[in-house]
PDB file of C-alpha atoms in Angstrom:
ATOM      1  CA  MET A   1      50.446  24.614 -21.970  1.00  0.00           C
ATOM      2  CA  ASP A   2      49.992  22.695 -18.872  1.00  0.00           C
ATOM      3  CA  ILE A   3      53.198  22.608 -17.296  1.00  0.00           C
ATOM      4  CA  LEU A   4      54.281  20.118 -14.753  1.00  0.00           C
ATOM      5  CA  LEU A   5      56.798  21.973 -12.328  1.00  0.00           C
ATOM      6  CA  PHE A   6      59.153  19.854  -9.963  1.00  0.00           C
ATOM      7  CA  GLY A   7      60.914  21.823  -7.170  1.00  0.00           C
ATOM      8  CA  ALA A   8      57.869  24.535  -7.081  1.00  0.00           C
ATOM      9  CA  THR A   9      58.820  25.724  -3.534  1.00  0.00           C
ATOM     10  CA  GLY A  10      61.705  26.742  -4.821  1.00  0.00           C
ATOM     11  CA  ASP A  11      63.590  29.600  -5.716  1.00  0.00           C
ATOM     12  CA  VAL A  12      63.886  29.163  -9.272  1.00  0.00           C
ATOM     13  CA  GLY A  13      60.464  27.049  -8.978  1.00  0.00           C
ATOM     14  CA  ARG A  14      58.389  30.226  -7.537  1.00  0.00           C
ATOM     15  CA  ALA A  15      60.244  32.722  -9.816  1.00  0.00           C
ATOM     16  CA  THR A  16      59.136  30.302 -12.789  1.00  0.00           C
ATOM     17  CA  VAL A  17      55.772  29.557 -11.424  1.00  0.00           C
ATOM     18  CA  GLN A  18      55.085  33.795 -11.367  1.00  0.00           C
ATOM     19  CA  GLN A  19      56.129  33.744 -14.682  1.00  0.00           C
ATOM     20  CA  ALA A  20      53.869  30.995 -15.893  1.00  0.00           C
ATOM     21  CA  ILE A  21      51.027  32.204 -14.544  1.00  0.00           C
ATOM     22  CA  GLU A  22      51.542  35.970 -15.886  1.00  0.00           C
ATOM     23  CA  ARG A  23      51.961  34.086 -19.450  1.00  0.00           C
ATOM     24  CA  GLY A  24      48.649  32.714 -18.921  1.00  0.00           C
ATOM     25  CA  HIS A  25      49.925  28.912 -18.865  1.00  0.00           C
ATOM     26  CA  ARG A  26      48.468  26.657 -15.777  1.00  0.00           C
ATOM     27  CA  VAL A  27      50.948  24.457 -13.835  1.00  0.00           C
ATOM     28  CA  THR A  28      50.679  21.655 -11.379  1.00  0.00           C
ATOM     29  CA  ALA A  29      53.267  22.496  -8.907  1.00  0.00           C
ATOM     30  CA  ILE A  30      54.905  19.698  -7.439  1.00  0.00           C
ATOM     31  CA  ALA A  31      56.677  19.717  -3.997  1.00  0.00           C
ATOM     32  CA  ARG A  32      56.635  17.989  -0.725  1.00  0.00           C
ATOM     33  CA  LYS A  33      54.980  20.524   0.998  1.00  0.00           C
ATOM     34  CA  PRO A  34      53.130  23.251  -0.795  1.00  0.00           C
ATOM     35  CA  ASP A  35      53.065  26.676   0.675  1.00  0.00           C
ATOM     36  CA  LEU A  36      50.087  28.571  -1.075  1.00  0.00           C
ATOM     37  CA  ARG A  37      51.210  31.616  -0.214  1.00  0.00           C
ATOM     38  CA  GLY A  38      52.975  33.875  -3.073  1.00  0.00           C
ATOM     39  CA  PRO A  39      52.102  32.234  -7.025  1.00  0.00           C
ATOM     40  CA  LEU A  40      51.406  28.591  -5.648  1.00  0.00           C
ATOM     41  CA  GLY A  41      48.123  30.035  -4.483  1.00  0.00           C
ATOM     42  CA  ASP A  42      47.206  31.710  -7.529  1.00  0.00           C
ATOM     43  CA  ARG A  43      44.156  29.949  -9.841  1.00  0.00           C
ATOM     44  CA  LEU A  44      45.910  28.986 -12.140  1.00  0.00           C
ATOM     45  CA  VAL A  45      48.325  26.845 -10.377  1.00  0.00           C
ATOM     46  CA  THR A  46      47.127  23.315  -8.955  1.00  0.00           C
ATOM     47  CA  PRO A  47      49.716  22.323  -6.060  1.00  0.00           C
ATOM     48  CA  LEU A  48      50.760  18.899  -5.363  1.00  0.00           C
ATOM     49  CA  ALA A  49      52.198  17.429  -2.345  1.00  0.00           C
ATOM     50  CA  LEU A  50      54.641  14.795  -3.636  1.00  0.00           C
ATOM     51  CA  ASP A  51      58.126  13.418  -3.010  1.00  0.00           C
ATOM     52  CA  VAL A  52      59.940  12.458  -6.139  1.00  0.00           C
ATOM     53  CA  LEU A  53      61.968   9.580  -5.491  1.00  0.00           C
ATOM     54  CA  THR A  54      58.894   7.975  -3.795  1.00  0.00           C
ATOM     55  CA  SER A  55      56.480   8.395  -6.046  1.00  0.00           C
ATOM     56  CA  PRO A  56      57.006   7.370 -10.113  1.00  0.00           C
ATOM     57  CA  ASP A  57      53.650   5.748 -10.598  1.00  0.00           C
ATOM     58  CA  GLN A  58      51.498   9.362  -9.233  1.00  0.00           C
ATOM     59  CA  LEU A  59      54.805  10.618 -11.784  1.00  0.00           C
ATOM     60  CA  ALA A  60      53.792   8.462 -14.908  1.00  0.00           C
ATOM     61  CA  ASP A  61      50.250   9.095 -14.556  1.00  0.00           C
ATOM     62  CA  LEU A  62      50.585  13.150 -14.210  1.00  0.00           C
ATOM     63  CA  ALA A  63      52.736  13.303 -17.112  1.00  0.00           C
ATOM     64  CA  PRO A  64      50.652  12.433 -20.266  1.00  0.00           C
ATOM     65  CA  ARG A  65      48.117  14.974 -18.731  1.00  0.00           C
ATOM     66  CA  HIS A  66      50.853  18.106 -19.150  1.00  0.00           C
ATOM     67  CA  GLN A  67      52.851  19.276 -22.475  1.00  0.00           C
ATOM     68  CA  ILE A  68      55.769  20.041 -20.645  1.00  0.00           C
ATOM     69  CA  ILE A  69      57.940  18.940 -17.494  1.00  0.00           C
ATOM     70  CA  ILE A  70      59.833  21.463 -16.284  1.00  0.00           C
ATOM     71  CA  SER A  71      62.576  20.964 -13.385  1.00  0.00           C
ATOM     72  CA  ALA A  72      63.781  23.328 -10.705  1.00  0.00           C
ATOM     73  CA  LEU A  73      64.872  20.967  -8.593  1.00  0.00           C
ATOM     74  CA  ARG A  74      67.811  20.882  -5.862  1.00  0.00           C
ATOM     75  CA  PRO A  75      68.297  18.432  -3.303  1.00  0.00           C
ATOM     76  CA  VAL A  76      68.308  19.779   0.447  1.00  0.00           C
ATOM     77  CA  ALA A  77      72.128  20.814   1.593  1.00  0.00           C
ATOM     78  CA  GLY A  78      74.319  18.113   2.951  1.00  0.00           C
ATOM     79  CA  GLN A  79      72.516  15.395   0.166  1.00  0.00           C
ATOM     80  CA  ASP A  80      73.678  16.834  -3.190  1.00  0.00           C
ATOM     81  CA  ALA A  81      74.212  13.698  -4.537  1.00  0.00           C
ATOM     82  CA  LEU A  82      70.441  12.583  -5.028  1.00  0.00           C
ATOM     83  CA  LEU A  83      71.045  15.769  -7.978  1.00  0.00           C
ATOM     84  CA  VAL A  84      71.208  12.612 -10.020  1.00  0.00           C
ATOM     85  CA  GLU A  85      68.227  10.610  -8.734  1.00  0.00           C
ATOM     86  CA  LEU A  86      65.513  13.535  -8.069  1.00  0.00           C
ATOM     87  CA  THR A  87      67.059  13.990 -12.254  1.00  0.00           C
ATOM     88  CA  GLN A  88      66.178  10.522 -13.531  1.00  0.00           C
ATOM     89  CA  ALA A  89      63.136  10.466 -12.094  1.00  0.00           C
ATOM     90  CA  VAL A  90      62.105  13.267 -13.876  1.00  0.00           C
ATOM     91  CA  LEU A  91      63.579  12.104 -17.469  1.00  0.00           C
ATOM     92  CA  ARG A  92      61.094   9.317 -16.717  1.00  0.00           C
ATOM     93  CA  ALA A  93      58.101  10.980 -16.299  1.00  0.00           C
ATOM     94  CA  ALA A  94      58.975  12.804 -19.722  1.00  0.00           C
ATOM     95  CA  GLU A  95      59.435  10.045 -20.698  1.00  0.00           C
ATOM     96  CA  ALA A  96      56.345   8.164 -19.382  1.00  0.00           C
ATOM     97  CA  GLY A  97      54.214  10.881 -20.521  1.00  0.00           C
ATOM     98  CA  ASN A  98      56.055  11.112 -23.975  1.00  0.00           C
ATOM     99  CA  ILE A  99      56.562  15.279 -23.524  1.00  0.00           C
ATOM    100  CA  PRO A 100      59.709  17.100 -23.015  1.00  0.00           C
ATOM    101  CA  ALA A 101      61.417  18.339 -20.179  1.00  0.00           C
ATOM    102  CA  LEU A 102      63.365  21.499 -19.244  1.00  0.00           C
ATOM    103  CA  ILE A 103      66.147  20.620 -16.807  1.00  0.00           C
ATOM    104  CA  THR A 104      67.612  23.115 -14.666  1.00  0.00           C
ATOM    105  CA  GLY A 105      71.513  22.186 -14.595  1.00  0.00           C
ATOM    106  CA  GLY A 106      74.015  24.184 -12.726  1.00  0.00           C
ATOM    107  CA  ALA A 107      77.143  26.088 -13.700  1.00  0.00           C
ATOM    108  CA  ALA A 108      79.963  23.014 -13.204  1.00  0.00           C
ATOM    109  CA  LEU A 109      80.855  22.496 -16.714  1.00  0.00           C
ATOM    110  CA  LEU A 110      80.461  26.130 -18.277  1.00  0.00           C
ATOM    111  CA  LYS A 111      83.983  27.203 -19.618  1.00  0.00           C
ATOM    112  CA  LEU A 112      85.165  30.199 -18.176  1.00  0.00           C
ATOM    113  CA  ALA A 113      85.061  33.170 -20.695  1.00  0.00           C
ATOM    114  CA  ASP A 114      88.784  34.468 -20.181  1.00  0.00           C
ATOM    115  CA  GLY A 115      89.404  31.461 -23.007  1.00  0.00           C
ATOM    116  CA  SER A 116      91.530  29.217 -20.786  1.00  0.00           C
ATOM    117  CA  GLY A 117      89.195  25.915 -21.258  1.00  0.00           C
ATOM    118  CA  GLU A 118      89.436  25.950 -17.454  1.00  0.00           C
ATOM    119  CA  THR A 119      85.431  25.237 -16.847  1.00  0.00           C
ATOM    120  CA  VAL A 120      83.468  27.064 -13.471  1.00  0.00           C
ATOM    121  CA  LEU A 121      84.264  23.394 -11.381  1.00  0.00           C
ATOM    122  CA  SER A 122      87.603  23.148 -12.727  1.00  0.00           C
ATOM    123  CA  ALA A 123      89.263  25.769 -12.116  1.00  0.00           C
ATOM    124  CA  PRO A 124      91.776  26.537  -9.598  1.00  0.00           C
ATOM    125  CA  GLY A 125      90.113  28.650  -6.738  1.00  0.00           C
ATOM    126  CA  PHE A 126      87.156  29.932  -8.496  1.00  0.00           C
ATOM    127  CA  LEU A 127      84.691  28.024  -6.432  1.00  0.00           C
ATOM    128  CA  PRO A 128      84.382  28.193  -2.287  1.00  0.00           C
ATOM    129  CA  ASP A 129      84.670  24.846  -0.746  1.00  0.00           C
ATOM    130  CA  THR A 130      81.094  25.018   0.274  1.00  0.00           C
ATOM    131  CA  VAL A 131      79.290  25.233  -3.032  1.00  0.00           C
ATOM    132  CA  ARG A 132      81.691  22.244  -4.667  1.00  0.00           C
ATOM    133  CA  PRO A 133      79.355  19.642  -3.685  1.00  0.00           C
ATOM    134  CA  ILE A 134      76.306  21.078  -5.207  1.00  0.00           C
ATOM    135  CA  ALA A 135      79.040  21.296  -8.763  1.00  0.00           C
ATOM    136  CA  THR A 136      79.874  18.483  -8.691  1.00  0.00           C
ATOM    137  CA  ALA A 137      76.591  16.920  -8.275  1.00  0.00           C
ATOM    138  CA  CYS A 138      75.815  19.034 -10.667  1.00  0.00           C
ATOM    139  CA  ALA A 139      78.427  17.645 -13.313  1.00  0.00           C
ATOM    140  CA  ALA A 140      77.645  14.578 -12.764  1.00  0.00           C
ATOM    141  CA  GLN A 141      73.456  15.657 -13.559  1.00  0.00           C
ATOM    142  CA  ASP A 142      75.250  16.451 -16.946  1.00  0.00           C
ATOM    143  CA  HIS A 143      77.206  13.326 -17.541  1.00  0.00           C
ATOM    144  CA  LEU A 144      73.350  11.447 -15.925  1.00  0.00           C
ATOM    145  CA  LEU A 145      72.060  13.721 -19.543  1.00  0.00           C
ATOM    146  CA  GLU A 146      74.277  12.790 -21.980  1.00  0.00           C
ATOM    147  CA  SER A 147      73.822   9.189 -21.503  1.00  0.00           C
ATOM    148  CA  THR A 148      69.809   9.020 -21.751  1.00  0.00           C
ATOM    149  CA  PRO A 149      68.687   6.918 -24.280  1.00  0.00           C
ATOM    150  CA  TYR A 150      65.076   8.354 -23.238  1.00  0.00           C
ATOM    151  CA  ALA A 151      62.938  11.023 -23.139  1.00  0.00           C
ATOM    152  CA  ASP A 152      63.412  14.608 -24.832  1.00  0.00           C
ATOM    153  CA  TRP A 153      65.643  16.510 -23.084  1.00  0.00           C
ATOM    154  CA  THR A 154      66.833  20.298 -22.621  1.00  0.00           C
ATOM    155  CA  CYS A 155      68.596  21.786 -20.155  1.00  0.00           C
ATOM    156  CA  LEU A 156      69.350  25.327 -19.237  1.00  0.00           C
ATOM    157  CA  ARG A 157      72.559  26.208 -16.867  1.00  0.00           C
ATOM    158  CA  PRO A 158      72.570  29.304 -14.536  1.00  0.00           C
ATOM    159  CA  PRO A 159      75.846  31.689 -14.695  1.00  0.00           C
ATOM    160  CA  ALA A 160      78.008  31.754 -11.871  1.00  0.00           C
ATOM    161  CA  MET A 161      75.733  33.229  -9.787  1.00  0.00           C
ATOM    162  CA  LEU A 162      72.015  32.685  -9.524  1.00  0.00           C
ATOM    163  CA  GLN A 163      70.694  35.231  -7.037  1.00  0.00           C
ATOM    164  CA  GLU A 164      67.895  37.144  -5.850  1.00  0.00           C
ATOM    165  CA  GLY A 165      67.530  40.429  -7.819  1.00  0.00           C
ATOM    166  CA  GLU A 166      66.269  42.373 -10.056  1.00  0.00           C
ATOM    167  CA  ARG A 167      63.546  41.144 -12.658  1.00  0.00           C
ATOM    168  CA  ARG A 168      65.163  43.152 -15.837  1.00  0.00           C
ATOM    169  CA  ASP A 169      63.387  40.971 -17.964  1.00  0.00           C
ATOM    170  CA  ARG A 170      66.494  40.765 -20.290  1.00  0.00           C
ATOM    171  CA  TYR A 171      69.199  38.567 -20.340  1.00  0.00           C
ATOM    172  CA  GLU A 172      71.919  37.175 -22.928  1.00  0.00           C
ATOM    173  CA  TRP A 173      72.235  33.240 -24.162  1.00  0.00           C
ATOM    174  CA  GLY A 174      75.209  31.156 -24.164  1.00  0.00           C
ATOM    175  CA  THR A 175      75.835  27.725 -24.865  1.00  0.00           C
ATOM    176  CA  ASP A 176      78.645  26.364 -23.385  1.00  0.00           C
ATOM    177  CA  THR A 177      80.642  29.151 -21.748  1.00  0.00           C
ATOM    178  CA  LEU A 178      79.691  31.820 -18.652  1.00  0.00           C
ATOM    179  CA  VAL A 179      77.995  34.686 -19.780  1.00  0.00           C
ATOM    180  CA  THR A 180      79.218  37.784 -18.791  1.00  0.00           C
ATOM    181  CA  ASP A 181      78.773  41.524 -18.718  1.00  0.00           C
ATOM    182  CA  THR A 182      81.593  44.048 -19.527  1.00  0.00           C
ATOM    183  CA  ASN A 183      82.927  43.965 -15.596  1.00  0.00           C
ATOM    184  CA  GLY A 184      83.323  40.007 -15.635  1.00  0.00           C
ATOM    185  CA  LEU A 185      80.726  39.350 -14.113  1.00  0.00           C
ATOM    186  CA  SER A 186      78.009  36.395 -15.224  1.00  0.00           C
ATOM    187  CA  GLN A 187      75.179  36.851 -12.778  1.00  0.00           C
ATOM    188  CA  ILE A 188      71.368  36.617 -13.016  1.00  0.00           C
ATOM    189  CA  SER A 189      68.321  36.921 -10.649  1.00  0.00           C
ATOM    190  CA  PHE A 190      66.467  33.837  -9.488  1.00  0.00           C
ATOM    191  CA  ALA A 191      63.149  36.493 -11.639  1.00  0.00           C
ATOM    192  CA  ASP A 192      65.152  36.533 -14.733  1.00  0.00           C
ATOM    193  CA  PHE A 193      65.774  32.618 -14.710  1.00  0.00           C
ATOM    194  CA  GLY A 194      62.519  31.725 -14.210  1.00  0.00           C
ATOM    195  CA  GLY A 195      61.662  34.228 -17.265  1.00  0.00           C
ATOM    196  CA  ALA A 196      64.124  32.191 -19.478  1.00  0.00           C
ATOM    197  CA  LEU A 197      62.818  29.114 -18.520  1.00  0.00           C
ATOM    198  CA  MET A 198      58.872  29.789 -19.604  1.00  0.00           C
ATOM    199  CA  ASP A 199      60.837  31.525 -23.026  1.00  0.00           C
ATOM    200  CA  LEU A 200      62.405  27.907 -23.644  1.00  0.00           C
ATOM    201  CA  ALA A 201      59.013  25.983 -22.688  1.00  0.00           C
ATOM    202  CA  GLU A 202      56.973  28.270 -25.260  1.00  0.00           C
ATOM    203  CA  GLN A 203      59.443  27.463 -27.913  1.00  0.00           C
ATOM    204  CA  GLN A 204      58.185  24.724 -30.299  1.00  0.00           C
ATOM    205  CA  ASN A 205      61.362  23.862 -31.068  1.00  0.00           C
ATOM    206  CA  ARG A 206      64.626  23.808 -29.282  1.00  0.00           C
ATOM    207  CA  PRO A 207      67.649  22.802 -31.029  1.00  0.00           C
ATOM    208  CA  GLU A 208      69.983  23.369 -28.466  1.00  0.00           C
ATOM    209  CA  LYS A 209      70.390  20.519 -25.821  1.00  0.00           C
ATOM    210  CA  ARG A 210      72.326  22.486 -23.371  1.00  0.00           C
ATOM    211  CA  LEU A 211      71.657  26.575 -23.236  1.00  0.00           C
ATOM    212  CA  THR A 212      73.333  28.956 -20.519  1.00  0.00           C
ATOM    213  CA  VAL A 213      71.800  32.077 -19.595  1.00  0.00           C
ATOM    214  CA  ALA A 214      73.020  35.692 -17.544  1.00  0.00           C
ATOM    215  CA  TRP A 215      72.059  39.392 -17.971  1.00  0.00           C
ATOM    216  CA  GLY A 216      74.997  40.018 -19.583  1.00  0.00           C
ATOM    217  CA  ASN A 217      75.312  43.172 -21.826  1.00  0.00           C
ATOM    218  CA  ALA A 218      71.309  43.124 -23.148  1.00  0.00           C
TER     219      ALA A 218
END
């Protein structure tokens, strides 16, 4: 495939690029300041310096040359609310190119696995105050997707902990509830989250609009 990937220099973006090139796909890797070290320096990758929020015409021109968009965008700390604008720019590009978009979401609106009905964002004491701004932005991103009348999108939401770690090449899928293991942990590495994004990208049919993934007990 020819993949248009946004947020290529972030943790999820790099992991996804790595998985893509291992599977033989070509990637146009978008970032404000592409770093050519690691996977972005591979022969299958075309790095492109671009600000998603100020380049709608360029995005509309790029999209039709690709078969799918993958967004691993995250705003810089302190500008969390920009996530909605970033996501909208990706959706507009997907619409312009008439291609599907895979959106990296957030865990904010996933239900806890304890059956309480509380979500990651609403459960008292579940989230540290330091991550509430991005969690709130992810909830707003979810509402944007729900109200979008255009673009073919699928949103992959991470578990409670998305972090550096080993690549296991195995994980469990869920829909609206955190996937946990027998110890109650809900976690996955950037490497395996990137693998899950590529698994979705390679599927011709994605009937579920929102999914989540974690190591679980697989």
